PDB file of C-alpha atoms in Angstrom:
ATOM      1  CA  UNK A  24      27.868 224.526 243.520  1.00 55.00           C
ATOM      2  CA  UNK A  25      30.645 225.841 243.018  1.00 62.00           C
ATOM      3  CA  UNK A  26      34.369 223.723 242.472  1.00 62.00           C
ATOM      4  CA  UNK A  27      31.590 220.504 242.434  1.00 63.00           C
ATOM      5  CA  UNK A  28      32.097 218.674 238.857  1.00 60.00           C
ATOM      6  CA  UNK A  29      29.312 217.940 236.104  1.00 61.00           C
ATOM      7  CA  UNK A  30      27.117 215.142 236.253  1.00 60.00           C
ATOM      8  CA  UNK A  31      29.457 214.050 233.110  1.00 59.00           C
ATOM      9  CA  UNK A  32      31.754 214.263 233.956  1.00 58.00           C
ATOM     10  CA  UNK A  33      31.542 212.132 237.126  1.00 55.00           C
ATOM     11  CA  UNK A  34      29.853 209.675 234.624  1.00 58.00           C
ATOM     12  CA  UNK A  35      33.626 209.627 232.462  1.00 58.00           C
ATOM     13  CA  UNK A  36      35.386 208.931 235.963  1.00 56.00           C
ATOM     14  CA  UNK A  37      33.415 205.408 236.871  1.00 57.00           C
ATOM     15  CA  UNK A  38      33.146 204.571 233.804  1.00 60.00           C
ATOM     16  CA  UNK A  39      37.194 204.318 233.030  1.00 60.00           C
ATOM     17  CA  UNK A  40      37.229 202.842 236.591  1.00 61.00           C
ATOM     18  CA  UNK A  41      33.920 199.602 236.065  1.00 62.00           C
ATOM     19  CA  UNK A  42      35.030 196.680 235.070  1.00 63.00           C
ATOM     20  CA  UNK A  43      33.933 195.424 232.011  1.00 63.00           C
ATOM     21  CA  UNK A  44      32.129 192.305 232.175  1.00 64.00           C
ATOM     22  CA  UNK A  45      31.409 188.962 229.976  1.00 61.00           C
ATOM     23  CA  UNK A  46      27.762 188.429 229.226  1.00 59.00           C
ATOM     24  CA  UNK A  47      26.623 185.862 231.430  1.00 58.00           C
ATOM     25  CA  UNK A  48      26.741 182.209 229.950  1.00 54.00           C
ATOM     26  CA  UNK A  49      30.816 183.712 228.308  1.00 53.00           C
ATOM     27  CA  UNK A  50      31.122 181.990 225.019  1.00 55.00           C
ATOM     28  CA  UNK A  51      28.069 180.493 224.765  1.00 55.00           C
ATOM     29  CA  UNK A  52      26.179 183.512 224.844  1.00 56.00           C
ATOM     30  CA  UNK A  53      22.113 182.534 223.574  1.00 58.00           C
ATOM     31  CA  UNK A  54      22.893 178.624 223.505  1.00 65.00           C
ATOM     32  CA  UNK A  55      21.477 176.795 226.591  1.00 67.00           C
ATOM     33  CA  UNK A  56      23.845 174.925 228.884  1.00 70.00           C
ATOM     34  CA  UNK A  57      24.583 171.311 228.300  1.00 75.00           C
ATOM     35  CA  UNK A  58      23.031 168.813 230.699  1.00 78.00           C
ATOM     36  CA  UNK A  59      24.634 166.908 232.446  1.00 81.00           C
ATOM     37  CA  UNK A  60      22.686 163.463 232.473  1.00 84.00           C
ATOM     38  CA  UNK A  61      22.163 161.998 235.974  1.00 83.00           C
ATOM     39  CA  UNK A  62      23.135 158.024 236.784  1.00 84.00           C
ATOM     40  CA  UNK A  63      20.215 156.092 236.948  1.00 86.00           C
ATOM     41  CA  UNK A  64      19.388 155.504 240.596  1.00 85.00           C
ATOM     42  CA  UNK A  65      18.933 151.278 241.370  1.00 85.00           C
ATOM     43  CA  UNK A  66      15.647 150.385 242.980  1.00 86.00           C
ATOM     44  CA  UNK A  67      17.235 147.866 244.016  1.00 88.00           C
ATOM     45  CA  UNK A  68      20.018 149.481 246.572  1.00 91.00           C
ATOM     46  CA  UNK A  69      18.550 149.902 249.962  1.00 92.00           C
ATOM     47  CA  UNK A  70      16.979 153.589 251.898  1.00 93.00           C
ATOM     48  CA  UNK A  71      19.709 155.539 254.110  1.00 94.00           C
ATOM     49  CA  UNK A  72      18.135 155.414 256.529  1.00 95.00           C
ATOM     50  CA  UNK A  73      15.744 158.400 259.279  1.00 95.00           C
ATOM     51  CA  UNK A  74      18.089 160.394 261.343  1.00 96.00           C
ATOM     52  CA  UNK A  75      17.198 160.395 265.129  1.00 96.00           C
ATOM     53  CA  UNK A  76      14.350 164.026 264.529  1.00 96.00           C
ATOM     54  CA  UNK A  77      12.875 162.030 261.283  1.00 96.00           C
ATOM     55  CA  UNK A  78      12.295 158.989 264.221  1.00 96.00           C
ATOM     56  CA  UNK A  79      11.048 161.612 266.331  1.00 96.00           C
ATOM     57  CA  UNK A  80       8.466 163.200 263.882  1.00 96.00           C
ATOM     58  CA  UNK A  81       7.129 160.468 262.919  1.00 94.00           C
ATOM     59  CA  UNK A  82       5.586 159.346 266.131  1.00 94.00           C
ATOM     60  CA  UNK A  83       5.233 163.517 266.628  1.00 95.00           C
ATOM     61  CA  UNK A  84       2.962 163.556 263.714  1.00 94.00           C
ATOM     62  CA  UNK A  85       0.419 161.264 264.631  1.00 93.00           C
ATOM     63  CA  UNK A  86      -0.016 163.050 268.700  1.00 94.00           C
ATOM     64  CA  UNK A  87      -0.354 166.298 266.402  1.00 94.00           C
ATOM     65  CA  UNK A  88      -2.964 164.574 263.652  1.00 93.00           C
ATOM     66  CA  UNK A  89      -5.095 163.280 266.934  1.00 93.00           C
ATOM     67  CA  UNK A  90      -4.838 167.379 269.036  1.00 93.00           C
ATOM     68  CA  UNK A  91      -5.569 168.435 265.201  1.00 92.00           C
ATOM     69  CA  UNK A  92      -7.778 166.669 263.019  1.00 91.00           C
ATOM     70  CA  UNK A  93      -9.061 170.254 261.106  1.00 92.00           C
ATOM     71  CA  UNK A  94      -5.150 170.562 260.719  1.00 90.00           C
ATOM     72  CA  UNK A  95      -4.112 170.470 256.599  1.00 87.00           C
ATOM     73  CA  UNK A  96      -0.756 172.766 256.102  1.00 91.00           C
ATOM     74  CA  UNK A  97       2.196 170.473 256.511  1.00 92.00           C
ATOM     75  CA  UNK A  98       4.099 173.333 257.056  1.00 94.00           C
ATOM     76  CA  UNK A  99       2.627 173.928 260.601  1.00 94.00           C
ATOM     77  CA  UNK A 100       3.330 170.469 261.228  1.00 94.00           C
ATOM     78  CA  UNK A 101       7.021 170.284 260.365  1.00 95.00           C
ATOM     79  CA  UNK A 102       7.661 173.969 262.076  1.00 95.00           C
ATOM     80  CA  UNK A 103       5.452 172.497 265.296  1.00 95.00           C
ATOM     81  CA  UNK A 104       8.215 169.367 265.427  1.00 96.00           C
ATOM     82  CA  UNK A 105      10.963 171.409 264.921  1.00 96.00           C
ATOM     83  CA  UNK A 106      10.533 173.282 268.146  1.00 96.00           C
ATOM     84  CA  UNK A 107       9.577 170.534 270.181  1.00 96.00           C
ATOM     85  CA  UNK A 108      12.651 168.547 268.886  1.00 96.00           C
ATOM     86  CA  UNK A 109      14.567 172.424 270.129  1.00 96.00           C
ATOM     87  CA  UNK A 110      13.051 171.772 273.404  1.00 96.00           C
ATOM     88  CA  UNK A 111      13.695 168.815 274.778  1.00 95.00           C
ATOM     89  CA  UNK A 112      16.736 167.554 277.095  1.00 95.00           C
ATOM     90  CA  UNK A 113      19.132 165.187 275.474  1.00 94.00           C
ATOM     91  CA  UNK A 114      17.721 162.342 278.244  1.00 95.00           C
ATOM     92  CA  UNK A 115      14.202 163.170 275.890  1.00 95.00           C
ATOM     93  CA  UNK A 116      15.619 162.530 273.050  1.00 96.00           C
ATOM     94  CA  UNK A 117      17.316 159.441 273.586  1.00 97.00           C
ATOM     95  CA  UNK A 118      15.285 156.502 272.835  1.00 96.00           C
ATOM     96  CA  UNK A 119      15.033 158.490 269.234  1.00 97.00           C
ATOM     97  CA  UNK A 120      18.455 158.093 268.922  1.00 97.00           C
ATOM     98  CA  UNK A 121      19.093 155.004 269.931  1.00 97.00           C
ATOM     99  CA  UNK A 122      16.020 153.976 267.339  1.00 96.00           C
ATOM    100  CA  UNK A 123      18.039 156.158 264.512  1.00 97.00           C
ATOM    101  CA  UNK A 124      21.416 153.557 265.753  1.00 97.00           C
ATOM    102  CA  UNK A 125      19.685 150.407 264.962  1.00 97.00           C
ATOM    103  CA  UNK A 126      18.326 151.986 261.694  1.00 97.00           C
ATOM    104  CA  UNK A 127      21.712 153.091 260.751  1.00 97.00           C
ATOM    105  CA  UNK A 128      23.303 149.507 262.167  1.00 97.00           C
ATOM    106  CA  UNK A 129      21.031 147.291 259.610  1.00 97.00           C
ATOM    107  CA  UNK A 130      20.712 149.797 256.513  1.00 97.00           C
ATOM    108  CA  UNK A 131      25.119 149.362 256.778  1.00 97.00           C
ATOM    109  CA  UNK A 132      24.703 145.850 256.535  1.00 96.00           C
ATOM    110  CA  UNK A 133      22.097 145.436 253.629  1.00 96.00           C
ATOM    111  CA  UNK A 134      24.448 147.912 251.673  1.00 95.00           C
ATOM    112  CA  UNK A 135      27.327 145.406 252.801  1.00 95.00           C
ATOM    113  CA  UNK A 136      25.018 142.804 251.262  1.00 94.00           C
ATOM    114  CA  UNK A 137      23.947 144.592 248.317  1.00 94.00           C
ATOM    115  CA  UNK A 138      28.139 145.214 246.971  1.00 94.00           C
ATOM    116  CA  UNK A 139      28.730 142.219 248.028  1.00 93.00           C
ATOM    117  CA  UNK A 140      25.953 141.523 245.329  1.00 91.00           C
ATOM    118  CA  UNK A 141      27.136 144.424 242.677  1.00 89.00           C
ATOM    119  CA  UNK A 142      30.381 143.241 242.961  1.00 89.00           C
ATOM    120  CA  UNK A 143      29.553 139.214 241.728  1.00 88.00           C
ATOM    121  CA  UNK A 144      26.877 140.437 239.578  1.00 82.00           C
ATOM    122  CA  UNK A 145      30.043 143.204 238.121  1.00 77.00           C
ATOM    123  CA  UNK A 146      32.362 140.332 237.834  1.00 78.00           C
ATOM    124  CA  UNK A 147      29.766 137.687 236.254  1.00 71.00           C
ATOM    125  CA  UNK A 148      29.224 139.978 233.930  1.00 66.00           C
ATOM    126  CA  UNK A 149      33.134 141.270 232.920  1.00 65.00           C
ATOM    127  CA  UNK A 150      32.956 137.047 232.013  1.00 64.00           C
ATOM    128  CA  UNK A 151      29.694 137.075 230.201  1.00 62.00           C
ATOM    129  CA  UNK A 152      31.998 139.780 228.107  1.00 59.00           C
ATOM    130  CA  UNK A 153      35.284 138.169 227.952  1.00 60.00           C
ATOM    131  CA  UNK A 154      33.457 134.753 227.299  1.00 58.00           C
ATOM    132  CA  UNK A 155      31.278 137.020 224.366  1.00 57.00           C
ATOM    133  CA  UNK A 156      34.880 138.365 223.001  1.00 58.00           C
ATOM    134  CA  UNK A 157      36.127 134.711 222.975  1.00 57.00           C
ATOM    135  CA  UNK A 158      34.080 133.078 220.777  1.00 54.00           C
ATOM    136  CA  UNK A 159      33.368 135.287 218.137  1.00 55.00           C
ATOM    137  CA  UNK A 160      37.101 135.889 217.988  1.00 53.00           C
ATOM    138  CA  UNK A 161      37.119 131.678 217.267  1.00 56.00           C
ATOM    139  CA  UNK A 162      34.005 132.336 215.112  1.00 55.00           C
ATOM    140  CA  UNK A 163      36.024 134.788 213.179  1.00 54.00           C
ATOM    141  CA  UNK A 164      39.109 132.677 213.181  1.00 53.00           C
ATOM    142  CA  UNK A 165      36.346 128.898 211.502  1.00 52.00           C
ATOM    143  CA  UNK A 166      35.747 132.411 209.106  1.00 52.00           C
ATOM    144  CA  UNK A 167      39.492 133.101 207.702  1.00 52.00           C
ATOM    145  CA  UNK A 168      39.862 129.552 207.259  1.00 51.00           C
ATOM    146  CA  UNK A 169      36.425 128.488 205.670  1.00 52.00           C
ATOM    147  CA  UNK A 170      38.151 131.485 203.184  1.00 52.00           C
ATOM    148  CA  UNK A 171      41.202 130.015 202.596  1.00 51.00           C
ATOM    149  CA  UNK A 172      40.213 126.331 202.113  1.00 51.00           C
ATOM    150  CA  UNK A 173      37.768 127.944 199.477  1.00 51.00           C
ATOM    151  CA  UNK A 174      40.053 129.579 197.668  1.00 51.00           C
ATOM    152  CA  UNK A 175      42.259 126.321 197.660  1.00 51.00           C
ATOM    153  CA  UNK A 176      39.993 124.590 195.739  1.00 51.00           C
ATOM    154  CA  UNK A 177      39.174 127.593 193.347  1.00 53.00           C
ATOM    155  CA  UNK A 178      42.615 127.457 192.863  1.00 52.00           C
ATOM    156  CA  UNK A 179      42.161 123.017 191.976  1.00 53.00           C
ATOM    157  CA  UNK A 180      39.899 124.041 189.215  1.00 48.00           C
TER     158      UNK A 180
END
């Protein structure tokens, strides 16, 4: 092993070449990352429509369950459905694509109605806030007048 460097020398060279890394988490070492709060979902918002594949899967699950009544595994049904979908031609997929498009147009109409209702609701809420602030300021002005009137009465006595 003539001419070979001892292991200690190669480690020193590797250490010089290596990049020093900051601990995971950066400056916040040992602290939990701040959680972002999720926006609350509106239960009245329309649900997104199923794609052509999921429309196909609705029907396929029923057929598969009839043929394999003892199967309890969801993954097996999903894999079989995926394989079947891949093997279908465009002509065979067409009815599912049409159903999906129909559902999508219905969804778009319901979303437009929902958005319109939301916009009207937001305007009504703004109007209520303005009227509340207005009434609050009017009450404050009345209180100021009453206070000044009392001071005048005190000075008269």
